Amino acid sequence: MSTEHSAALDGLQLDVAVIGAGVGGLYALYAMKNKLGLNAQGFDEADDVGGTWYWNRYPGCRVDTESTVYTYSFDLDMFQNWQWSERYAQQEEVQAYLSAVADKHDLKSSINFGTRIAKADWLEEEGQWQLTTKTGEKIKARYVIESVGLLSSSYAPSFPDQEKFKGEVLVSSKWPKEDPDLSDKRVAVIGTGSTGIQVITSLAGKVKHLHVLQRTPQWVVPLGIGPFPQDTRERIKKDPKGYRDWALDTASVFGFQESTTPALSVSEEERQAIFEAAWQKGNGFEFLLGTFSDLVVTPEANKTATDFIKSKIDAIVKDPDTARKLTPTDYYAKRPLAADNYYAVYNRDDVSLHDVKTNQIERFTENGLIIGGEEVELDVVIMATGFDAMTGNYLKIDTTGRDGVKLKDEWSDGPHTYAGLAVSGFPNLLMVFGPFSPFTSQPLVHEWQVDYFTDLIEKAEEVNGVIDVEKSAQEDWVGICQEGMAGTLFEVTDSWINGANIPGKPRTSMWYMGGMSNYMVEMNKIRDEGYRGFEISKSRVPCLEDQE
Ligand code: N01
């Protein structure tokens, strides 16, 4: 559905409105239409499907999760036969895949592109939501599904005098569709997280000079870019459901089995051999979770990994001062980073590393940036400065639930949800991978959560009911999650995982740390106990079919 249709939006009456046309939103739309036969439409600000993969098209952008699990499984034919070309699909390939899924299942005709939902109000008397678009159209829907992205609310700080800069400022998560030619440019990259290291390794040697503006170094291991593994292709082809079930039954759903061996339970020699094999194979999550079981739990175990990576930095980076600047001083307990040849980049003459914690970015000038009192002349500044993760996009929608309660007030001290799926007092509002979802890779987990609440909606439909959540069940869930997080080094290491990356954001736990396998057990138990913690109360208004 194109933007010309937006005039027809005002007064639209739906069973289900799905906000977001990324991985989760597309599947939610499919499920509502095809499994429940409901009148569902999607809404997305972008002019195509893709979600995060629509916006993030910066140089070097690719998944750093194995493509084998970066996929849907609901369409078994596509699951078996989609020919991912690489172990880690590039942005264009993920976008093409999502577009192909949407085309095959005729989803695009039900999506209102170029449409931002700005406001959501629960109308108690009508038993439904009223959504308001950014341009003022009003839509009513009995259910709202928000699949708005865990890492989609872009964060880009502004620096003094930015408007004076004669060059270009580009934000990685809003990269222009027309890829700019940077080949003869002096380029600065601000940020060295997952995005920054992809941009840096992609641009090094391809621009006139690359300036890396690093505030906090992070532990980086190789990614291991290469062709899609043939053995996994055959395994998926032979038994797609078996592969999907195996992947979901791991803790992190990244396509490998997590280790159960504590790091200090083996000899130094064995430990080094395990780390070296993981380094050679590549993959950040596998290095962190597949080598040993306790790297993110005990400081002593964590140090064995950081000592190993430090030895690699020292061996690869020729200038000792640069090596020192690249070596983190905190735990290896952020979202793990992986990029091939990352540290080698800093041996190049056309790459300069600036420690902007010591020598701060003071302001822009017409010709560049003042860093630590000195001007660095630049043509382009790339902000790879991250996201207001987990809660950012939910809170951008001005949401009012029962009794006039605002979501932003309910979440003023950090988010509260039941199982990452729903919020008490906000009836018939379901979330895909909302805060306090399991700390995992996403696509297969999105599918699992959508299937879960599709069954719940079906149950509510049978009795013309409204779904809400018991506050006590929600707070119990939040408590379990806080306890789980407190048992890890993620809790004490600054990153977007705990909200520390956004100035003024409450620092809090936002994840279920028990792993997907335990999450499924717990959620199935909740379902088997009659959806314990969810409340299905009879709606005051007849369902649409009854009204006809
Ligand atoms: O964001 P980040 P990201 N001055 O928050 C720096 C997913 N993702 O976009 O650490 C100077 O990790 C900040 O410095 P510091 C993935 O889950 C996936 O890179 O706060 N620097 C940090 O270096 C990932 O984890 C993929 O001191 C400033 C950087 O910006 C998540 O998105 C690819 C600054 C932000 O790092 C987020 O990654 C890309 C300032 N004022 C992203 N403000 C793949 O699947 C911030 N920084 C491959």
Tab-separated table of C-alpha atoms in Angstrom, residues 50-62 90-92 94-95 151-154 171-176 195 198-199 383-384 386-387:
chain	number	residue	atom	x	y	z
A	50	GLY	CA	12.803	-4.374	6.185
A	51	GLY	CA	12.678	-2.422	9.447
A	52	THR	CA	16.221	-2.117	10.710
A	53	TRP	CA	17.487	-3.528	7.411
A	54	TYR	CA	15.704	-0.788	5.505
A	55	TRP	CA	17.384	2.009	7.465
A	56	ASN	CA	20.825	0.516	8.154
A	57	ARG	CA	22.480	0.408	4.753
A	58	TYR	CA	25.809	1.878	5.797
A	59	PRO	CA	29.065	0.561	4.265
A	60	GLY	CA	29.859	-2.920	5.535
A	61	CYS	CA	26.414	-3.554	7.019
A	62	ARG	CA	25.696	-7.252	7.427
A	90	GLN	CA	24.888	-8.546	3.836
A	91	GLN	CA	22.217	-5.878	4.262
A	92	GLU	CA	21.096	-6.074	0.608
A	94	VAL	CA	18.536	-9.562	4.131
A	95	GLN	CA	16.444	-6.797	2.574
A	151	LEU	CA	17.675	-1.297	18.081
A	152	SER	CA	15.799	1.065	15.792
A	153	SER	CA	15.458	4.322	17.672
A	154	SER	CA	18.525	6.068	16.355
A	171	VAL	CA	24.155	8.843	10.550
A	172	SER	CA	24.763	5.120	10.038
A	173	SER	CA	21.193	4.141	10.892
A	174	LYS	CA	19.723	6.674	8.455
A	175	TRP	CA	22.147	6.081	5.623
A	176	PRO	CA	21.158	7.714	2.304
A	195	THR	CA	28.109	-0.567	13.631
A	198	GLN	CA	31.711	-2.615	10.323
A	199	VAL	CA	31.972	0.886	8.869
A	383	MET	CA	27.874	8.984	13.464
A	384	ALA	CA	27.825	5.326	14.441
A	386	GLY	CA	23.980	3.645	18.491
A	387	PHE	CA	20.372	3.443	19.578
